[in-house]
């Protein structure tokens, strides 16, 4: 990883000189392999403008130029320079070595000093320079042309920032987050405490509705895929000098503007991306594993044959890209490209690892993806690329399409616990919990603390934090390896794995957030009124020294806190609120004894609570607003617990509407409640608009999950039969399903209610006023033999008979 020091200091500028900064990075694990100046020593070279360029009277290949070098030279009068460069022409700005200047040393190691010379009888008061003569590159095709806005007379070292230093880092495979200038700056900020310039990605407003269809078939290959169309660009536009300069100092030569933009963002934020020629894509893009025998001509000119172990991006006609490694030649951008598709994705490291080496080449993209690239900022980085395309290649006809972002399988970071005593033992010196917390805070690692244990949730960019020893390494490298004592630590190596039958709290938070809920964190002490009215608790645990008079008791329910969050948002004119909280409640329980994590007489269970109010969906043109109701939130809970099945039974709760509330059961055990807030409390707490729906569940039940069980695919064809059963209004759905399931036997695979019919008042039907028709679809299947009409009719008749005898049902005529 090579980059210029000046670019790093734009993101984080610690009060250290170059050598100190290099030492800091090396001692933190990011070994600085080489420090190299951008340019060798020279002086006396300034920015000059050619005012005249006439043919030399005595030489065909020489020109006599009049050059403006600024007021500091020749009293501001033009200097006469004889030059043989083919691109010497009027109006360009170039480096001028004035009389007395010293050029970089030649092969003899001695600097070349400039004096007044005479070439073919014409005096020359200086020398116009190429990039090769300044030892900036090997280009000797002509004079080094500078930017049009370069200040005449300015020292060339200042203008081109030639006093910069190139850092070359030798990163270990676990430091993939350091493969960008921003990633290194983030580490420097953590190590020094200097502020980090946060990246800001302004969203580019779409001016076009076109979207390229993208289908992700292999979610174990691609976890997130983002892209957008940009039309009407000028691919012949010249890459700005500042971008070319930075790319060259990162070891990357300039190719074309579009390629340079993609490479620039990769070095800046560590995000490899790809830009397709949109007009060369057939139909749609499909992200999948390759098929045996498929061939792809790559950008490097090689033609490879892929198989089912290699990920590809294909269109309707052929393979177009080697996923996460290199693009294909067919859809590569060219000078004739007008419309492009910009792609940024998250490729699973295991799906990219070693694929390039199979074909005897490696790429910067593959090098990063096989170590892990942050999946959380694909959209933001496309916004950055889009803005650069508009700035560099944009035309009056340029149009930008909307963002297409698909996240079928984004990594879920599992929390990692650090035992402070264990860290001290492994490191071999005393380490306090406060020291560890300071380290994790500086590194930007979210964590929770307990007595002697710190639980860290790795952020999206840290693929290397997986076990406790990874956290111990972070602690000592930030504290500084020089602080280690000379005695070697002794520690056994013990592997620990969590149970797969229990998901992490953070995973549950992400799952709830994925259902469009925002997490809130509230005080555990609340108003006594909330407990009395919303929880039905007349004697809550009181605080001896509350921080405020209203917050005087410990909560026994999360509902009061969530209602208060709703009130807070309504006071600020929020039109839609969906929030959840994962927190503790506190109840009196004489059976609880004192312990490391318990207090005698007080039970402190964790609960999951949520509240939804306002429109069921975000406002959009395709459908009318509909207020969220009981069944919307019920569906959210069922999705959270799937494939486990929840059951809901009518109940009463102090906070809930008596006719619109239910207790939630799992495997026969009651785990919580759900329902509509009571109208009395809607009025008492001044809640306007529709009724909020709230739920509160035991966290332990929400964390427990059922491991998947393999089931063979059915070998026979399933049969469906529809029944319309007339039952009394008092017969519940659960009762009907229970009667059907108990009678259906091994043939019945599923029974689903798909219609409810209740005649309007006064209508003439065969239904009584207290009856309704429930339409149920039965799915019957025998794995061993094809079902005959006789067996099907017998099974259906048995179900009808059971419903008749148990529930008084009859078939609707």
mmCIF file of C-alpha atoms in Angstrom, residues 23-338:
data_model
loop_
_atom_site.group_PDB
_atom_site.id
_atom_site.type_symbol
_atom_site.label_atom_id
_atom_site.label_comp_id
_atom_site.label_asym_id
_atom_site.label_seq_id
_atom_site.Cartn_x
_atom_site.Cartn_y
_atom_site.Cartn_z
ATOM 1 C CA UNK A 23 7.474 4.902 13.655
ATOM 2 C CA UNK A 24 3.963 5.153 15.081
ATOM 3 C CA UNK A 25 2.454 3.167 12.206
ATOM 4 C CA UNK A 26 5.163 0.514 12.351
ATOM 5 C CA UNK A 27 4.792 -0.004 16.096
ATOM 6 C CA UNK A 28 1.020 -0.312 15.709
ATOM 7 C CA UNK A 29 1.353 -3.240 13.308
ATOM 8 C CA UNK A 30 1.249 -1.288 10.025
ATOM 9 C CA UNK A 31 4.869 -1.701 9.060
ATOM 10 C CA UNK A 32 6.280 1.199 7.046
ATOM 11 C CA UNK A 33 8.504 -0.618 4.593
ATOM 12 C CA UNK A 34 9.845 2.474 2.854
ATOM 13 C CA UNK A 35 9.858 6.255 3.066
ATOM 14 C CA UNK A 36 10.731 7.931 -0.213
ATOM 15 C CA UNK A 37 10.647 11.592 -1.277
ATOM 16 C CA UNK A 38 8.367 12.407 -4.185
ATOM 17 C CA UNK A 39 11.162 14.225 -5.983
ATOM 18 C CA UNK A 40 14.949 14.404 -5.578
ATOM 19 C CA UNK A 41 16.515 17.631 -4.290
ATOM 20 C CA UNK A 42 16.698 20.577 -6.681
ATOM 21 C CA UNK A 43 16.057 24.328 -6.443
ATOM 22 C CA UNK A 44 15.653 27.459 -8.507
ATOM 23 C CA UNK A 45 12.893 26.076 -10.712
ATOM 24 C CA UNK A 46 9.708 28.144 -11.059
ATOM 25 C CA UNK A 47 6.442 28.247 -12.984
ATOM 26 C CA UNK A 48 6.753 30.181 -16.241
ATOM 27 C CA UNK A 49 4.511 30.967 -19.209
ATOM 28 C CA UNK A 50 5.655 30.903 -22.835
ATOM 29 C CA UNK A 51 4.729 34.212 -24.456
ATOM 30 C CA UNK A 52 6.428 33.677 -27.825
ATOM 31 C CA UNK A 53 7.883 30.642 -29.608
ATOM 32 C CA UNK A 54 9.716 31.318 -32.875
ATOM 33 C CA UNK A 55 11.867 29.107 -35.062
ATOM 34 C CA UNK A 56 15.596 29.255 -34.297
ATOM 35 C CA UNK A 57 17.363 30.964 -37.203
ATOM 36 C CA UNK A 58 20.192 28.407 -37.269
ATOM 37 C CA UNK A 59 18.524 25.144 -36.159
ATOM 38 C CA UNK A 60 15.466 23.283 -37.437
ATOM 39 C CA UNK A 61 14.684 21.559 -34.116
ATOM 40 C CA UNK A 62 15.160 24.531 -31.799
ATOM 41 C CA UNK A 63 12.863 27.382 -30.914
ATOM 42 C CA UNK A 64 13.552 30.738 -29.365
ATOM 43 C CA UNK A 65 10.988 31.393 -26.660
ATOM 44 C CA UNK A 66 10.066 34.493 -24.706
ATOM 45 C CA UNK A 67 9.077 33.373 -21.207
ATOM 46 C CA UNK A 68 7.375 35.216 -18.359
ATOM 47 C CA UNK A 69 8.903 33.999 -15.059
ATOM 48 C CA UNK A 70 7.344 36.621 -12.811
ATOM 49 C CA UNK A 71 8.405 39.928 -11.309
ATOM 50 C CA UNK A 72 11.288 38.396 -9.353
ATOM 51 C CA UNK A 73 13.270 37.611 -12.502
ATOM 52 C CA UNK A 74 14.735 40.099 -14.998
ATOM 53 C CA UNK A 75 12.682 42.922 -13.438
ATOM 54 C CA UNK A 76 9.546 41.284 -14.734
ATOM 55 C CA UNK A 77 10.695 41.398 -18.353
ATOM 56 C CA UNK A 78 10.425 38.214 -20.472
ATOM 57 C CA UNK A 79 13.406 35.887 -20.498
ATOM 58 C CA UNK A 80 14.856 34.484 -23.709
ATOM 59 C CA UNK A 81 15.099 30.681 -23.613
ATOM 60 C CA UNK A 82 16.257 28.383 -26.405
ATOM 61 C CA UNK A 83 14.306 25.134 -26.265
ATOM 62 C CA UNK A 84 14.198 21.955 -28.357
ATOM 63 C CA UNK A 85 10.996 20.417 -26.944
ATOM 64 C CA UNK A 86 8.404 19.613 -29.648
ATOM 65 C CA UNK A 87 5.501 20.893 -27.500
ATOM 66 C CA UNK A 88 6.986 24.318 -26.776
ATOM 67 C CA UNK A 89 4.200 26.664 -27.820
ATOM 68 C CA UNK A 90 2.596 29.954 -26.843
ATOM 69 C CA UNK A 91 0.268 29.961 -23.824
ATOM 70 C CA UNK A 92 1.400 26.888 -21.902
ATOM 71 C CA UNK A 93 2.899 27.015 -18.433
ATOM 72 C CA UNK A 94 6.014 24.941 -17.819
ATOM 73 C CA UNK A 95 8.862 24.551 -15.284
ATOM 74 C CA UNK A 96 11.720 27.012 -15.837
ATOM 75 C CA UNK A 97 15.191 26.417 -14.388
ATOM 76 C CA UNK A 98 16.499 29.951 -13.903
ATOM 77 C CA UNK A 99 20.138 30.966 -13.989
ATOM 78 C CA UNK A 100 21.790 29.582 -10.865
ATOM 79 C CA UNK A 101 19.284 26.746 -10.424
ATOM 80 C CA UNK A 102 20.390 23.185 -9.716
ATOM 81 C CA UNK A 103 18.702 20.223 -11.402
ATOM 82 C CA UNK A 104 18.621 16.763 -9.787
ATOM 83 C CA UNK A 105 21.919 14.868 -9.792
ATOM 84 C CA UNK A 106 22.769 12.905 -12.928
ATOM 85 C CA UNK A 107 24.454 9.531 -13.288
ATOM 86 C CA UNK A 108 27.674 10.956 -11.857
ATOM 87 C CA UNK A 109 25.820 11.927 -8.665
ATOM 88 C CA UNK A 110 26.543 15.637 -9.115
ATOM 89 C CA UNK A 111 23.796 18.267 -9.492
ATOM 90 C CA UNK A 112 23.478 20.034 -12.855
ATOM 91 C CA UNK A 113 23.833 23.821 -12.436
ATOM 92 C CA UNK A 114 22.123 26.189 -14.875
ATOM 93 C CA UNK A 115 23.967 29.212 -16.264
ATOM 94 C CA UNK A 116 23.695 31.604 -19.205
ATOM 95 C CA UNK A 117 24.319 29.645 -22.375
ATOM 96 C CA UNK A 118 24.438 30.168 -26.126
ATOM 97 C CA UNK A 119 22.903 27.669 -28.535
ATOM 98 C CA UNK A 120 23.733 28.066 -32.200
ATOM 99 C CA UNK A 121 24.529 31.712 -31.678
ATOM 100 C CA UNK A 122 21.426 32.631 -29.627
ATOM 101 C CA UNK A 123 21.721 33.312 -25.885
ATOM 102 C CA UNK A 124 19.545 31.359 -23.463
ATOM 103 C CA UNK A 125 18.900 32.583 -19.911
ATOM 104 C CA UNK A 126 17.674 29.381 -18.351
ATOM 105 C CA UNK A 127 16.171 26.039 -19.298
ATOM 106 C CA UNK A 128 12.635 24.806 -19.795
ATOM 107 C CA UNK A 129 12.287 21.348 -18.191
ATOM 108 C CA UNK A 130 10.604 18.019 -18.866
ATOM 109 C CA UNK A 131 9.354 15.630 -16.165
ATOM 110 C CA UNK A 132 12.350 13.367 -16.797
ATOM 111 C CA UNK A 133 14.845 16.185 -16.287
ATOM 112 C CA UNK A 134 13.272 16.863 -12.903
ATOM 113 C CA UNK A 135 13.318 13.101 -12.140
ATOM 114 C CA UNK A 136 9.543 13.113 -11.664
ATOM 115 C CA UNK A 137 8.913 10.392 -14.264
ATOM 116 C CA UNK A 138 10.514 8.751 -17.273
ATOM 117 C CA UNK A 139 8.421 10.817 -19.706
ATOM 118 C CA UNK A 140 10.788 12.690 -22.036
ATOM 119 C CA UNK A 141 8.344 13.451 -24.823
ATOM 120 C CA UNK A 142 8.374 17.156 -24.200
ATOM 121 C CA UNK A 143 8.054 19.877 -21.617
ATOM 122 C CA UNK A 144 6.107 19.167 -18.425
ATOM 123 C CA UNK A 145 2.895 21.103 -18.988
ATOM 124 C CA UNK A 146 1.440 22.587 -15.809
ATOM 125 C CA UNK A 147 -2.129 23.516 -14.937
ATOM 126 C CA UNK A 148 -3.516 26.632 -16.593
ATOM 127 C CA UNK A 149 -4.154 28.214 -13.181
ATOM 128 C CA UNK A 150 -0.561 27.761 -11.993
ATOM 129 C CA UNK A 151 0.852 30.958 -10.448
ATOM 130 C CA UNK A 152 3.668 32.414 -12.547
ATOM 131 C CA UNK A 153 6.888 32.653 -10.561
ATOM 132 C CA UNK A 154 5.820 30.130 -7.923
ATOM 133 C CA UNK A 155 8.448 27.601 -6.877
ATOM 134 C CA UNK A 156 7.764 24.348 -8.712
ATOM 135 C CA UNK A 157 8.298 22.304 -5.544
ATOM 136 C CA UNK A 158 5.470 24.185 -3.880
ATOM 137 C CA UNK A 159 3.203 24.104 -6.919
ATOM 138 C CA UNK A 160 3.559 20.336 -7.395
ATOM 139 C CA UNK A 161 3.910 19.602 -3.674
ATOM 140 C CA UNK A 162 7.262 17.949 -4.315
ATOM 141 C CA UNK A 163 8.360 18.116 -0.686
ATOM 142 C CA UNK A 164 5.904 15.318 -0.007
ATOM 143 C CA UNK A 165 6.904 11.821 1.156
ATOM 144 C CA UNK A 166 5.682 8.494 -0.173
ATOM 145 C CA UNK A 167 4.750 5.913 2.471
ATOM 146 C CA UNK A 168 4.884 2.231 1.536
ATOM 147 C CA UNK A 169 3.151 -0.006 4.056
ATOM 148 C CA UNK A 170 3.687 -3.742 4.337
ATOM 149 C CA UNK A 171 0.306 -4.817 5.659
ATOM 150 C CA UNK A 172 -0.478 -8.248 7.060
ATOM 151 C CA UNK A 173 -3.569 -10.041 5.637
ATOM 152 C CA UNK A 174 -5.708 -9.179 8.673
ATOM 153 C CA UNK A 175 -5.346 -5.435 8.076
ATOM 154 C CA UNK A 176 -7.624 -5.124 5.067
ATOM 155 C CA UNK A 177 -9.182 -2.016 6.628
ATOM 156 C CA UNK A 178 -5.803 -0.279 6.138
ATOM 157 C CA UNK A 179 -5.790 -0.650 2.348
ATOM 158 C CA UNK A 180 -6.919 2.937 1.780
ATOM 159 C CA UNK A 181 -5.741 6.398 2.717
ATOM 160 C CA UNK A 182 -8.876 6.940 4.809
ATOM 161 C CA UNK A 183 -8.378 3.581 6.537
ATOM 162 C CA UNK A 184 -4.809 4.468 7.526
ATOM 163 C CA UNK A 185 -5.956 7.913 8.659
ATOM 164 C CA UNK A 186 -8.610 6.273 10.844
ATOM 165 C CA UNK A 187 -5.857 4.246 12.526
ATOM 166 C CA UNK A 188 -3.665 7.317 12.976
ATOM 167 C CA UNK A 189 -6.578 9.147 14.588
ATOM 168 C CA UNK A 190 -7.103 6.252 17.011
ATOM 169 C CA UNK A 191 -3.407 6.027 17.838
ATOM 170 C CA UNK A 192 -2.816 9.759 18.366
ATOM 171 C CA UNK A 193 -6.207 11.122 19.348
ATOM 172 C CA UNK A 194 -6.034 13.675 16.525
ATOM 173 C CA UNK A 195 -9.399 14.417 14.912
ATOM 174 C CA UNK A 196 -10.397 12.431 11.835
ATOM 175 C CA UNK A 197 -11.979 14.291 8.950
ATOM 176 C CA UNK A 198 -15.246 12.440 8.450
ATOM 177 C CA UNK A 199 -16.100 11.516 4.911
ATOM 178 C CA UNK A 200 -19.130 13.351 3.540
ATOM 179 C CA UNK A 201 -20.959 11.875 0.568
ATOM 180 C CA UNK A 202 -23.467 14.243 -0.939
ATOM 181 C CA UNK A 203 -26.266 12.413 -2.693
ATOM 182 C CA UNK A 204 -26.527 13.176 -6.402
ATOM 183 C CA UNK A 205 -30.120 13.925 -7.286
ATOM 184 C CA UNK A 206 -31.405 11.534 -9.988
ATOM 185 C CA UNK A 207 -32.495 13.191 -13.207
ATOM 186 C CA UNK A 208 -33.362 9.938 -14.965
ATOM 187 C CA UNK A 209 -35.735 7.067 -14.148
ATOM 188 C CA UNK A 210 -33.777 4.356 -15.987
ATOM 189 C CA UNK A 211 -32.489 1.427 -13.919
ATOM 190 C CA UNK A 212 -30.561 -1.607 -15.094
ATOM 191 C CA UNK A 213 -32.179 -4.841 -13.865
ATOM 192 C CA UNK A 214 -29.805 -6.723 -11.550
ATOM 193 C CA UNK A 215 -30.465 -10.189 -10.178
ATOM 194 C CA UNK A 216 -28.360 -11.760 -7.428
ATOM 195 C CA UNK A 217 -28.558 -15.527 -7.654
ATOM 196 C CA UNK A 218 -25.582 -16.366 -5.416
ATOM 197 C CA UNK A 219 -25.916 -14.658 -2.052
ATOM 198 C CA UNK A 220 -22.898 -16.606 -0.777
ATOM 199 C CA UNK A 221 -20.895 -14.772 -3.454
ATOM 200 C CA UNK A 222 -22.376 -11.276 -3.263
ATOM 201 C CA UNK A 223 -23.862 -9.867 -0.074
ATOM 202 C CA UNK A 224 -24.668 -6.395 -1.398
ATOM 203 C CA UNK A 225 -24.842 -4.924 -4.889
ATOM 204 C CA UNK A 226 -25.339 -1.233 -5.632
ATOM 205 C CA UNK A 227 -25.336 0.556 -8.930
ATOM 206 C CA UNK A 228 -26.730 3.338 -11.035
ATOM 207 C CA UNK A 229 -26.877 4.525 -14.618
ATOM 208 C CA UNK A 230 -25.137 7.711 -15.799
ATOM 209 C CA UNK A 231 -25.907 8.848 -19.348
ATOM 210 C CA UNK A 232 -24.519 11.466 -21.684
ATOM 211 C CA UNK A 233 -20.933 11.717 -20.425
ATOM 212 C CA UNK A 234 -17.737 12.724 -22.197
ATOM 213 C CA UNK A 235 -15.298 9.821 -21.811
ATOM 214 C CA UNK A 236 -12.644 11.735 -23.761
ATOM 215 C CA UNK A 237 -12.419 14.281 -20.941
ATOM 216 C CA UNK A 238 -8.947 14.718 -19.488
ATOM 217 C CA UNK A 239 -8.255 13.559 -15.967
ATOM 218 C CA UNK A 240 -7.433 16.552 -13.736
ATOM 219 C CA UNK A 241 -3.765 17.006 -12.922
ATOM 220 C CA UNK A 242 -4.356 16.700 -9.172
ATOM 221 C CA UNK A 243 -5.960 13.276 -9.617
ATOM 222 C CA UNK A 244 -3.242 12.080 -11.983
ATOM 223 C CA UNK A 245 -0.628 13.223 -9.495
ATOM 224 C CA UNK A 246 -2.195 11.364 -6.564
ATOM 225 C CA UNK A 247 -2.688 8.199 -8.584
ATOM 226 C CA UNK A 248 0.926 8.274 -9.725
ATOM 227 C CA UNK A 249 2.091 8.707 -6.155
ATOM 228 C CA UNK A 250 0.031 5.645 -5.226
ATOM 229 C CA UNK A 251 1.834 3.694 -7.948
ATOM 230 C CA UNK A 252 -1.076 3.796 -10.408
ATOM 231 C CA UNK A 253 -0.634 5.241 -13.894
ATOM 232 C CA UNK A 254 -3.382 7.338 -15.428
ATOM 233 C CA UNK A 255 -5.489 5.493 -18.045
ATOM 234 C CA UNK A 256 -8.714 7.344 -18.853
ATOM 235 C CA UNK A 257 -10.881 9.666 -16.809
ATOM 236 C CA UNK A 258 -13.455 6.990 -15.895
ATOM 237 C CA UNK A 259 -10.847 4.396 -14.974
ATOM 238 C CA UNK A 260 -8.905 6.990 -13.003
ATOM 239 C CA UNK A 261 -12.011 7.983 -11.035
ATOM 240 C CA UNK A 262 -12.706 4.368 -10.088
ATOM 241 C CA UNK A 263 -9.078 3.826 -9.044
ATOM 242 C CA UNK A 264 -8.991 7.102 -7.140
ATOM 243 C CA UNK A 265 -11.958 6.165 -4.935
ATOM 244 C CA UNK A 266 -10.403 2.735 -4.367
ATOM 245 C CA UNK A 267 -7.211 4.294 -3.004
ATOM 246 C CA UNK A 268 -9.190 6.954 -1.129
ATOM 247 C CA UNK A 269 -11.734 4.764 0.681
ATOM 248 C CA UNK A 270 -10.663 1.196 -0.126
ATOM 249 C CA UNK A 271 -13.710 0.541 -2.298
ATOM 250 C CA UNK A 272 -12.998 -1.266 -5.584
ATOM 251 C CA UNK A 273 -15.706 -0.532 -8.125
ATOM 252 C CA UNK A 274 -16.360 -1.122 -11.795
ATOM 253 C CA UNK A 275 -17.790 1.015 -14.569
ATOM 254 C CA UNK A 276 -19.546 -0.807 -17.432
ATOM 255 C CA UNK A 277 -20.355 0.545 -20.875
ATOM 256 C CA UNK A 278 -24.136 0.500 -20.487
ATOM 257 C CA UNK A 279 -24.857 0.184 -24.191
ATOM 258 C CA UNK A 280 -22.846 -3.051 -24.397
ATOM 259 C CA UNK A 281 -24.852 -4.816 -21.666
ATOM 260 C CA UNK A 282 -27.533 -7.159 -22.973
ATOM 261 C CA UNK A 283 -30.747 -7.183 -20.955
ATOM 262 C CA UNK A 284 -29.869 -7.506 -17.285
ATOM 263 C CA UNK A 285 -26.911 -8.251 -15.015
ATOM 264 C CA UNK A 286 -26.911 -11.540 -13.129
ATOM 265 C CA UNK A 287 -24.566 -12.159 -10.211
ATOM 266 C CA UNK A 288 -23.927 -15.875 -9.999
ATOM 267 C CA UNK A 289 -21.339 -18.617 -9.890
ATOM 268 C CA UNK A 290 -19.777 -19.478 -13.207
ATOM 269 C CA UNK A 291 -20.703 -22.447 -15.312
ATOM 270 C CA UNK A 292 -18.206 -24.990 -16.569
ATOM 271 C CA UNK A 293 -16.874 -24.041 -19.988
ATOM 272 C CA UNK A 294 -17.851 -20.363 -19.929
ATOM 273 C CA UNK A 295 -15.156 -18.042 -21.247
ATOM 274 C CA UNK A 296 -14.355 -14.404 -20.528
ATOM 275 C CA UNK A 297 -11.890 -12.008 -22.132
ATOM 276 C CA UNK A 298 -10.554 -9.785 -19.371
ATOM 277 C CA UNK A 299 -9.365 -6.187 -19.458
ATOM 278 C CA UNK A 300 -5.748 -7.385 -19.385
ATOM 279 C CA UNK A 301 -6.303 -9.214 -22.685
ATOM 280 C CA UNK A 302 -6.313 -12.727 -21.199
ATOM 281 C CA UNK A 303 -9.145 -15.093 -22.069
ATOM 282 C CA UNK A 304 -10.019 -17.423 -19.199
ATOM 283 C CA UNK A 305 -12.378 -20.349 -18.690
ATOM 284 C CA UNK A 306 -14.435 -20.287 -15.500
ATOM 285 C CA UNK A 307 -16.238 -22.976 -13.523
ATOM 286 C CA UNK A 308 -18.742 -23.191 -10.691
ATOM 287 C CA UNK A 309 -16.117 -22.152 -8.109
ATOM 288 C CA UNK A 310 -15.601 -18.718 -9.653
ATOM 289 C CA UNK A 311 -18.032 -15.826 -9.241
ATOM 290 C CA UNK A 312 -19.066 -13.856 -12.295
ATOM 291 C CA UNK A 313 -21.315 -11.017 -13.419
ATOM 292 C CA UNK A 314 -23.130 -11.973 -16.601
ATOM 293 C CA UNK A 315 -25.727 -10.408 -18.827
ATOM 294 C CA UNK A 316 -28.353 -12.145 -20.923
ATOM 295 C CA UNK A 317 -25.749 -13.143 -23.498
ATOM 296 C CA UNK A 318 -22.402 -13.893 -21.844
ATOM 297 C CA UNK A 319 -20.128 -13.450 -18.837
ATOM 298 C CA UNK A 320 -19.046 -9.812 -18.506
ATOM 299 C CA UNK A 321 -16.879 -9.647 -15.386
ATOM 300 C CA UNK A 322 -14.882 -11.764 -12.946
ATOM 301 C CA UNK A 323 -16.641 -10.904 -9.683
ATOM 302 C CA UNK A 324 -14.525 -8.822 -7.340
ATOM 303 C CA UNK A 325 -11.361 -9.260 -9.404
ATOM 304 C CA UNK A 326 -11.426 -7.802 -12.926
ATOM 305 C CA UNK A 327 -13.876 -6.577 -15.519
ATOM 306 C CA UNK A 328 -14.387 -7.997 -18.973
ATOM 307 C CA UNK A 329 -13.162 -6.516 -22.235
ATOM 308 C CA UNK A 330 -16.570 -6.592 -23.940
ATOM 309 C CA UNK A 331 -18.268 -4.045 -21.643
ATOM 310 C CA UNK A 332 -15.145 -1.954 -20.967
ATOM 311 C CA UNK A 333 -15.506 1.797 -21.381
ATOM 312 C CA UNK A 334 -13.830 3.366 -24.404
ATOM 313 C CA UNK A 335 -13.545 6.716 -26.144
ATOM 314 C CA UNK A 336 -16.908 6.062 -27.776
ATOM 315 C CA UNK A 337 -18.727 5.363 -24.525
ATOM 316 C CA UNK A 338 -21.596 7.738 -23.778
#
